[in-house]
Coordinates of C-alpha atoms and ligand atoms in Angstrom, one line a residue:
M26 CA 17.3 -17.7 -20.5
R27 CA 19.2 -15.4 -18.1
T28 CA 18.9 -12.6 -16.2
Q29 CA 20.4 -10.7 -13.1
V30 CA 17.4 -10.4 -11.2
A31 CA 14.6 -13.0 -12.2
I32 CA 11.1 -10.2 -10.2
I33 CA 8.2 -11.9 -9.3
G34 CA 4.6 -9.5 -9.2
A35 CA 4.7 -6.7 -11.8
G36 CA 2.4 -4.6 -9.0
P37 CA 3.9 -1.1 -8.0
A38 CA 6.2 -3.2 -5.8
G39 CA 8.0 -5.2 -9.6
L40 CA 7.5 -3.0 -12.0
L41 CA 8.9 -0.3 -9.6
L42 CA 12.3 -2.1 -9.0
G43 CA 12.3 -3.0 -12.8
Q44 CA 12.5 0.5 -13.1
L45 CA 15.2 1.0 -10.5
L46 CA 17.4 -2.2 -11.6
Y47 CA 17.5 -0.6 -14.8
K48 CA 18.0 2.9 -13.8
A49 CA 21.2 1.3 -12.5
G50 CA 22.9 -0.7 -15.0
I51 CA 20.7 -3.7 -14.0
D52 CA 19.8 -6.8 -15.9
N53 CA 15.6 -7.9 -14.8
V54 CA 13.0 -9.7 -16.0
I55 CA 9.6 -9.9 -14.9
V56 CA 7.1 -12.5 -14.5
E57 CA 3.4 -11.7 -13.4
R58 CA 0.6 -14.8 -13.3
Q59 CA -2.0 -11.8 -14.6
T60 CA -2.3 -9.9 -17.6
G61 CA -1.2 -6.1 -18.1
D62 CA -5.0 -5.4 -18.2
Y63 CA -5.9 -7.0 -15.0
V64 CA -3.0 -5.5 -12.8
L65 CA -4.2 -1.9 -14.2
G66 CA -7.7 -2.9 -13.6
R67 CA -7.6 -3.4 -9.4
I68 CA -8.8 -0.2 -7.3
R69 CA -6.3 0.4 -5.3
A70 CA -4.5 2.4 -2.8
G71 CA -4.6 7.0 -3.5
V72 CA -1.9 8.5 -1.2
L73 CA 1.8 8.5 -2.0
E74 CA 4.3 9.7 0.4
Q75 CA 7.5 11.8 -0.6
V76 CA 9.4 9.6 -0.5
T77 CA 7.6 7.1 -3.1
M78 CA 7.8 10.5 -5.1
D79 CA 11.3 10.1 -4.4
L80 CA 11.1 7.0 -6.1
L81 CA 9.3 7.1 -8.6
K82 CA 11.5 10.5 -9.6
Q83 CA 14.6 8.2 -9.4
A84 CA 12.9 5.8 -11.2
G85 CA 12.4 8.5 -13.9
V86 CA 8.5 7.9 -14.0
D87 CA 7.5 10.8 -11.7
A88 CA 6.3 13.6 -14.0
R89 CA 2.3 12.4 -14.6
A90 CA 2.0 11.8 -10.2
K91 CA 3.9 14.9 -10.1
A92 CA 1.6 16.9 -13.3
E93 CA -1.9 15.1 -12.4
G94 CA -0.9 14.4 -8.2
L95 CA -2.9 16.9 -5.8
P96 CA -0.3 17.8 -3.1
H97 CA -2.0 17.7 -0.1
D98 CA -1.2 19.1 3.7
G99 CA -3.5 18.3 5.4
I100 CA -6.0 16.1 6.7
E101 CA -9.3 16.0 8.9
L102 CA -10.5 14.2 11.5
L103 CA -14.6 13.5 12.1
F104 CA -16.1 12.8 14.9
Q105 CA -18.6 13.7 17.3
G106 CA -20.3 15.1 14.0
R107 CA -17.6 18.0 13.3
R108 CA -14.4 18.2 11.4
H109 CA -10.8 19.1 12.6
R110 CA -7.9 19.2 10.4
I111 CA -4.3 17.7 10.9
D112 CA -1.8 20.7 9.2
M113 CA 0.1 18.0 8.5
H114 CA 2.2 20.6 6.4
G115 CA 2.8 22.8 9.7
L116 CA 2.8 20.2 11.9
T117 CA 6.2 18.4 9.6
G118 CA 8.4 21.4 8.9
G119 CA 6.7 21.6 5.4
K120 CA 5.7 17.6 4.3
Q121 CA 2.5 16.8 2.3
V122 CA 1.3 13.4 0.9
T123 CA 0.7 13.5 -2.9
V124 CA -2.9 12.0 -3.7
Y125 CA -2.9 10.0 -7.0
G126 CA -3.5 6.2 -7.6
Q127 CA -2.1 3.2 -7.4
T128 CA -3.7 2.5 -10.9
E129 CA -1.7 5.3 -12.4
V130 CA 1.8 4.6 -10.6
T131 CA 1.3 1.3 -12.3
R132 CA 0.0 2.1 -15.3
D133 CA 3.0 4.9 -15.9
L134 CA 5.5 2.1 -14.9
M135 CA 4.6 0.0 -17.2
A136 CA 4.9 2.2 -20.3
A137 CA 8.0 3.1 -18.6
R138 CA 8.7 -0.6 -18.8
A139 CA 7.4 -1.2 -22.7
E140 CA 9.2 2.2 -23.7
A141 CA 12.9 0.5 -22.5
G142 CA 12.2 -2.8 -24.1
L143 CA 12.3 -4.9 -20.6
Q144 CA 10.9 -8.1 -20.4
T145 CA 7.7 -8.1 -18.6
I146 CA 6.3 -11.7 -19.3
Y147 CA 2.3 -11.9 -18.5
S148 CA -0.1 -14.7 -18.0
A149 CA 2.7 -16.7 -16.6
S150 CA 1.4 -19.4 -14.5
P151 CA 2.7 -21.7 -12.2
V152 CA 5.5 -20.1 -11.6
S153 CA 8.4 -21.7 -9.1
L154 CA 11.0 -20.8 -8.0
H155 CA 14.5 -23.3 -7.1
D156 CA 18.0 -23.4 -5.4
F157 CA 17.5 -19.8 -4.2
D158 CA 19.4 -21.2 -0.7
G159 CA 21.6 -21.7 -3.2
E160 CA 24.2 -19.2 -5.7
R161 CA 22.8 -20.3 -9.1
P162 CA 18.5 -19.6 -8.4
R163 CA 16.0 -20.3 -10.7
V164 CA 12.8 -19.2 -12.2
R165 CA 10.9 -21.5 -13.7
Y166 CA 7.0 -20.9 -15.7
E167 CA 4.3 -21.9 -17.6
K168 CA 3.1 -20.3 -21.0
D169 CA 1.2 -20.9 -23.6
G170 CA 1.3 -24.3 -22.8
A171 CA 5.3 -24.8 -22.7
T172 CA 7.6 -24.5 -19.7
H173 CA 10.3 -21.9 -19.3
E174 CA 12.8 -21.5 -17.3
I175 CA 15.0 -18.5 -15.8
E176 CA 18.8 -18.3 -13.9
C177 CA 19.2 -15.7 -12.2
D178 CA 21.4 -14.2 -9.8
F179 CA 19.3 -13.0 -7.4
I180 CA 14.7 -13.6 -7.5
A181 CA 13.0 -11.4 -5.8
G182 CA 9.4 -11.9 -4.8
C183 CA 6.9 -8.9 -5.4
D184 CA 4.3 -11.0 -5.8
G185 CA 1.8 -10.0 -2.6
Y186 CA 0.0 -11.4 0.6
H187 CA -1.4 -14.4 -1.8
G188 CA 2.0 -15.1 -4.5
V189 CA 4.2 -17.7 -4.3
S190 CA 7.7 -16.7 -3.4
R191 CA 7.3 -16.1 0.8
A192 CA 4.8 -19.6 0.1
S193 CA 8.4 -21.0 -1.3
V194 CA 10.2 -20.4 2.0
P195 CA 10.8 -23.7 3.8
A196 CA 8.3 -22.7 7.0
D197 CA 11.2 -23.4 9.2
A198 CA 12.6 -20.8 7.8
L199 CA 10.2 -17.8 8.2
H200 CA 8.4 -16.5 11.3
T201 CA 5.0 -14.8 11.1
Y202 CA 3.2 -12.3 12.6
E203 CA -0.4 -11.6 11.8
K204 CA -3.9 -9.4 13.1
V205 CA -7.4 -9.9 11.3
Y206 CA -10.1 -7.3 12.4
P207 CA -13.4 -8.1 12.1
F208 CA -13.9 -5.9 9.8
G209 CA -13.7 -4.4 6.1
W210 CA -13.4 -2.0 4.2
L211 CA -16.4 -1.2 1.5
G212 CA -15.0 1.2 -1.1
V213 CA -16.7 3.0 -3.6
L214 CA -15.0 4.7 -6.6
A215 CA -17.4 7.6 -8.2
D216 CA -16.8 10.5 -11.1
V217 CA -18.2 12.3 -9.2
P218 CA -16.5 15.7 -6.9
P219 CA -15.2 15.2 -4.0
V220 CA -17.1 16.6 -0.7
S221 CA -13.3 18.4 0.5
H222 CA -10.2 19.1 -0.9
E223 CA -8.6 16.9 1.4
L224 CA -9.5 13.4 3.0
I225 CA -12.3 12.8 5.9
Y226 CA -11.7 10.2 8.5
A227 CA -14.4 9.8 10.1
N228 CA -14.6 7.8 14.0
T229 CA -19.0 8.2 14.3
S230 CA -20.9 5.1 16.3
R231 CA -22.3 3.5 12.8
G232 CA -18.8 2.9 12.5
F233 CA -15.7 3.9 10.0
A234 CA -15.8 5.8 6.7
L235 CA -13.5 7.7 4.6
C236 CA -13.3 10.2 2.4
S237 CA -10.9 10.3 -0.5
M238 CA -10.2 11.1 -4.2
R239 CA -8.2 10.2 -7.4
S240 CA -8.9 13.8 -9.1
E241 CA -10.9 16.8 -8.8
T242 CA -14.0 14.8 -10.9
R243 CA -13.3 11.2 -9.2
S244 CA -14.1 10.4 -5.7
R245 CA -13.6 7.5 -3.3
Y246 CA -15.0 6.3 -0.7
Y247 CA -15.2 3.9 2.2
V248 CA -17.5 3.0 4.6
Q249 CA -16.7 0.1 7.2
V250 CA -18.5 -3.3 7.0
P251 CA -18.4 -6.2 9.2
S252 CA -15.8 -8.6 7.2
D253 CA -18.6 -11.3 6.6
D254 CA -20.0 -8.7 4.3
K255 CA -20.8 -9.3 0.4
V256 CA -20.7 -6.3 -2.0
E257 CA -23.6 -8.1 -3.4
N258 CA -25.5 -6.7 0.2
W259 CA -25.0 -3.1 -1.3
S260 CA -27.2 -1.8 -4.3
D261 CA -25.8 1.9 -4.9
E262 CA -28.5 3.9 -3.4
A263 CA -27.5 1.8 0.3
F264 CA -23.8 2.3 -0.3
W265 CA -24.3 6.5 -0.3
N266 CA -27.0 6.7 2.6
E267 CA -24.9 5.0 4.5
L268 CA -22.0 6.7 3.8
R269 CA -24.1 10.2 3.7
A270 CA -25.2 8.5 7.7
R271 CA -21.4 9.0 8.7
L272 CA -21.1 12.3 7.1
D273 CA -21.8 15.6 9.0
P274 CA -24.0 18.3 8.2
E275 CA -21.9 20.2 5.5
A276 CA -20.8 16.9 4.5
R277 CA -23.3 15.6 3.4
E278 CA -25.3 19.0 1.7
R279 CA -21.9 18.7 -0.4
L280 CA -21.9 14.9 -1.3
V281 CA -22.5 14.3 -5.1
T282 CA -23.4 10.8 -5.5
G283 CA -23.3 8.5 -9.1
T284 CA -23.0 4.9 -10.3
P285 CA -19.8 3.7 -9.0
L286 CA -16.5 2.4 -11.4
E287 CA -16.1 0.8 -9.0
K288 CA -17.2 -1.4 -5.7
S289 CA -15.3 -4.0 -3.4
I290 CA -14.9 -5.1 -0.2
A291 CA -11.4 -5.3 1.0
P292 CA -10.9 -7.5 4.4
L293 CA -8.3 -5.9 6.9
R294 CA -5.4 -7.4 8.4
S295 CA -1.9 -6.2 9.6
F296 CA 1.0 -9.6 8.7
V297 CA 4.7 -9.4 8.6
A298 CA 6.7 -12.6 7.7
E299 CA 10.4 -11.9 9.0
P300 CA 13.0 -11.9 7.5
M301 CA 12.7 -10.7 4.4
R302 CA 15.9 -12.7 2.4
F303 CA 16.3 -16.1 2.5
G304 CA 19.5 -17.0 0.1
R305 CA 19.0 -15.4 -3.3
L306 CA 15.7 -14.8 -2.1
L307 CA 14.6 -10.9 -1.3
L308 CA 10.8 -10.6 -0.5
A309 CA 10.0 -6.6 -0.9
G310 CA 6.4 -5.1 -0.6
D311 CA 3.0 -6.9 0.2
A312 CA 4.9 -10.5 -0.3
A313 CA 6.4 -9.9 3.4
H314 CA 4.1 -7.1 5.1
I315 CA -0.2 -5.8 5.3
V316 CA -1.2 -3.4 6.8
P317 CA -5.1 -2.7 7.5
P318 CA -5.3 0.4 4.8
T319 CA -6.5 3.5 7.2
G320 CA -2.9 4.6 7.3
A321 CA -2.2 4.4 3.0
K322 CA 1.1 2.6 4.2
G323 CA 0.7 -0.2 2.1
L324 CA 2.0 1.2 -1.3
N325 CA 4.7 3.2 0.2
L326 CA 6.3 0.4 2.5
A327 CA 6.5 -1.5 -1.1
A328 CA 7.9 1.5 -2.6
A329 CA 10.7 1.4 -0.1
D330 CA 11.1 -1.9 0.2
V331 CA 12.0 -2.1 -3.6
G332 CA 13.8 1.2 -2.6
Y333 CA 16.1 -0.3 -0.4
L334 CA 16.9 -3.8 -2.0
S335 CA 17.8 -1.6 -5.7
R336 CA 20.6 0.1 -3.2
A337 CA 21.6 -3.1 -1.7
L338 CA 21.9 -4.5 -5.6
E339 CA 23.5 -2.0 -6.7
I340 CA 25.8 -1.8 -4.0
F341 CA 26.7 -6.0 -4.4
Y342 CA 27.0 -5.7 -8.1
R343 CA 29.4 -2.6 -8.2
G344 CA 31.9 -5.1 -6.7
Q345 CA 31.4 -2.9 -3.7
S346 CA 30.0 -5.9 -1.3
A347 CA 27.6 -7.9 -0.3
S348 CA 27.0 -6.3 4.0
A349 CA 24.0 -3.7 2.2
L350 CA 22.1 -7.3 1.2
D351 CA 23.0 -8.6 4.3
R352 CA 21.6 -5.8 6.0
Y353 CA 17.9 -5.6 3.7
S354 CA 16.0 -6.9 5.7
D355 CA 16.6 -5.6 9.4
L356 CA 16.5 -2.6 7.7
C357 CA 13.2 -2.6 5.8
L358 CA 11.3 -4.1 8.6
R359 CA 12.8 -1.5 10.9
R360 CA 11.1 1.1 8.9
V361 CA 7.9 -1.8 8.4
W362 CA 7.5 -2.4 11.8
K363 CA 6.8 1.8 12.9
A364 CA 4.4 1.3 10.0
E365 CA 2.4 -1.7 11.4
R366 CA 2.3 0.6 14.4
F367 CA 1.0 3.7 13.0
S368 CA -1.2 1.8 10.8
W369 CA -2.9 -0.9 13.6
W370 CA -2.9 3.1 15.8
F371 CA -5.2 4.6 13.4
T372 CA -7.7 2.0 12.7
S373 CA -7.8 1.1 16.8
L374 CA -8.7 4.7 16.9
M375 CA -11.4 5.6 13.8
H376 CA -13.3 1.8 14.1
R377 CA -16.3 0.3 16.1
F378 CA -14.9 -3.4 17.5
P379 CA -17.4 -5.5 18.3
D380 CA -16.4 -4.8 22.5
T381 CA -15.8 -1.6 21.8
G382 CA -19.5 -0.7 23.5
E383 CA -20.5 3.0 25.2
F384 CA -17.5 3.3 27.4
G385 CA -14.9 2.2 24.4
Q386 CA -17.0 5.1 22.1
K387 CA -16.7 7.9 24.9
I388 CA -13.0 6.5 24.8
Q389 CA -12.0 7.0 21.1
E390 CA -13.5 10.3 21.3
A391 CA -11.5 11.3 24.2
E392 CA -8.5 10.3 22.7
L393 CA -9.2 11.7 19.2
D394 CA -10.2 15.2 21.7
Y395 CA -6.8 15.5 22.7
L396 CA -4.9 14.5 19.6
V397 CA -6.5 17.3 17.6
H398 CA -6.2 19.6 21.0
S399 CA -2.4 18.5 21.1
H400 CA 0.5 20.2 19.7
A401 CA 3.0 16.7 20.6
A402 CA -0.3 14.1 19.5
S403 CA -1.3 16.2 16.0
T404 CA 2.7 16.1 15.0
S405 CA 3.0 12.3 16.1
L406 CA 0.0 11.6 13.3
A407 CA 1.4 13.9 11.6
E408 CA 5.2 12.7 10.9
N409 CA 3.9 8.3 10.8
Y410 CA 1.3 10.0 8.1
V411 CA 3.7 12.0 5.5
G412 CA 5.6 9.2 6.0
L413 CA 8.9 8.2 8.4
P414 CA 12.4 9.2 6.2
L415 CA 14.7 6.1 4.8
E416 CA 17.5 5.3 6.6
D417 CA 21.0 4.8 4.6
F418 CA 22.8 1.2 4.3
Ligands
FAS513 P1 0.5 -6.3 -4.9 O1 -0.5 -7.3 -4.7 O2 -0.1 -5.0 -6.0 O3 1.1 -6.9 -6.8 C1 2.0 -8.1 -6.7 C2 1.8 -8.6 -8.2 O4 2.4 -10.6 -8.6 C3 0.3 -8.9 -8.4 O5 -0.1 -8.0 -10.3 C4 -0.3 -10.2 -8.8 O6 -1.0 -11.1 -9.6 C5 0.7 -10.5 -9.2 N1 1.5 -12.6 -8.4 C6 0.9 -13.4 -7.8 N2 0.4 -14.3 -7.4 C7 2.0 -14.3 -8.5 C8 2.7 -15.8 -9.0 N3 2.7 -16.5 -8.5 N4 3.3 -15.8 -9.7 C9 3.5 -14.4 -10.8 N5 2.8 -13.2 -9.8 C10 1.7 -13.4 -9.0 N6 -2.8 0.3 -0.3 C11 -2.5 1.6 0.8 O7 -1.6 1.8 0.6 N7 -4.4 2.2 0.6 C12 -4.9 1.4 0.3 O8 -6.4 2.1 0.1 C13 -5.0 0.3 -0.2 N8 -6.0 -0.8 -0.3 C14 -6.0 -2.1 -1.1 C15 -6.9 -2.7 -1.1 C16 -6.9 -4.4 -1.4 C17 -8.5 -5.1 -1.8 C18 -5.8 -4.9 -1.3 C19 -5.2 -6.3 -1.9 C20 -4.7 -3.9 -0.6 C21 -5.1 -2.5 -0.8 N9 -3.4 -1.4 -0.4 C22 -4.1 -0.1 -0.1 C23 -2.5 -1.9 -0.3 C24 -1.8 -2.4 -1.9 O9 -2.1 -1.3 -2.8 C25 -1.1 -3.6 -1.5 O10 -0.1 -2.4 -0.6 C26 0.2 -3.2 -2.5 O11 -0.8 -3.3 -3.9 C27 1.7 -3.3 -2.8 O12 1.6 -3.8 -4.0 P2 3.1 -4.6 -4.5 O13 3.9 -5.3 -3.6 O14 3.6 -4.7 -5.7 O15 1.8 -6.3 -3.7
PHB514 C1 -7.5 5.8 -1.2 O1 -7.8 7.2 -1.4 O2 -7.9 5.2 -1.9 C2 -7.2 5.7 0.5 C3 -6.5 7.4 0.8 C4 -6.2 6.4 1.7 C5 -5.9 6.0 2.7 C6 -6.5 5.0 2.2 C7 -6.7 4.5 0.2 O3 -5.5 5.6 4.3

């Protein structure tokens, strides 16, 4: 088989890239290790930046996100038992975020890809990458007991943190940066109405909690747990009691509990691999970087990466130049590191660490008190949360 761009991974990065390339007339094939249902079954992100919404529109798949997504103008910070609203819309000259689950983004992208008759090879494993340091890279995969090979011009490594793409790069060609946090997020998805119409980020002496949602009838809640905790240790009742203990009286009163549709623990880490390009292999999304979900940046960074990558490939194939491809990694990493900083800062501010102690808790509360009463500090939070703009090549 031959294609122009072989994409590894059918998560949001791979699927969005495939759709953007299709719209630009660039042939592509996606090779995915899991089944489509397995990919859809992963419950992850929930907040889309305007940059991501604009890319979904460019890909022709923003209709449902616009119709069913919830535009949000602010978030609330809960500390010392009181909630304080950050007016993101007012502080950023009218910007907002859209609450729309990653599962739905993936579903919309899968449907558009199928409608366009584009090839996605699911249940392909193992997948291997070859000759991407030359002009004729190849992807090889096993499926139904047979070995298949794809000849291509470029390989897009969109296969996430545990994927094969970054692992295929010679170790001495890669520099990685990592910070592992001593806690995780125990998350619950349930068909119960949200406690508030906006997200509530809570800093409490018991630990962090987040009240989010997927719609007006489906809520997404998280509580910070130790990194070695196990989801089996948490009955539904234990989760709801712990969440309740981390809320303010009004939210506690409004909390509606129910049987979770999903319950899982996500580890938290910050990770960046540099550079994001190796000859004809280009990394995008979680394959190249991971952020703690506190700042709701993971999915949005993946979208921005493939926005840059599809533009660079379009410039290349129009015979204009390879300069945009040469700039791809630097352009992505400038935005990635700003999101890494914001996500690390917000995580450090909102969570209890083993060494936080009483003094550390008072310092966090003082920073939060300054944050919610300082126009400059609130503006900084707001402009990072709604998402920084993309740069031109
Ligand atoms: P993904 O990991 O989503 O997709 C990679 C795809 O590649 C997968 O389908 C995988 O099966 C496939 N793959 C892997 N290895 C392969 C191989 N060898 N061959 C072929 N295919 C292969 N972000 C937020 O903004 N907010 C959140 O609340 C949030 N929660 C998260 C919870 C968890 C448990 C995790 C892991 C991440 C969370 N994230 C969150 C981040 C998440 O949303 C990612 O940023 C987003 O999925 C990135 O998309 P991709 O880069 O496409 O990677
Ligand atoms: C979610 O709804 O899953 C979500 C929202 C905001 C975050 C992280 C996760 O910062």
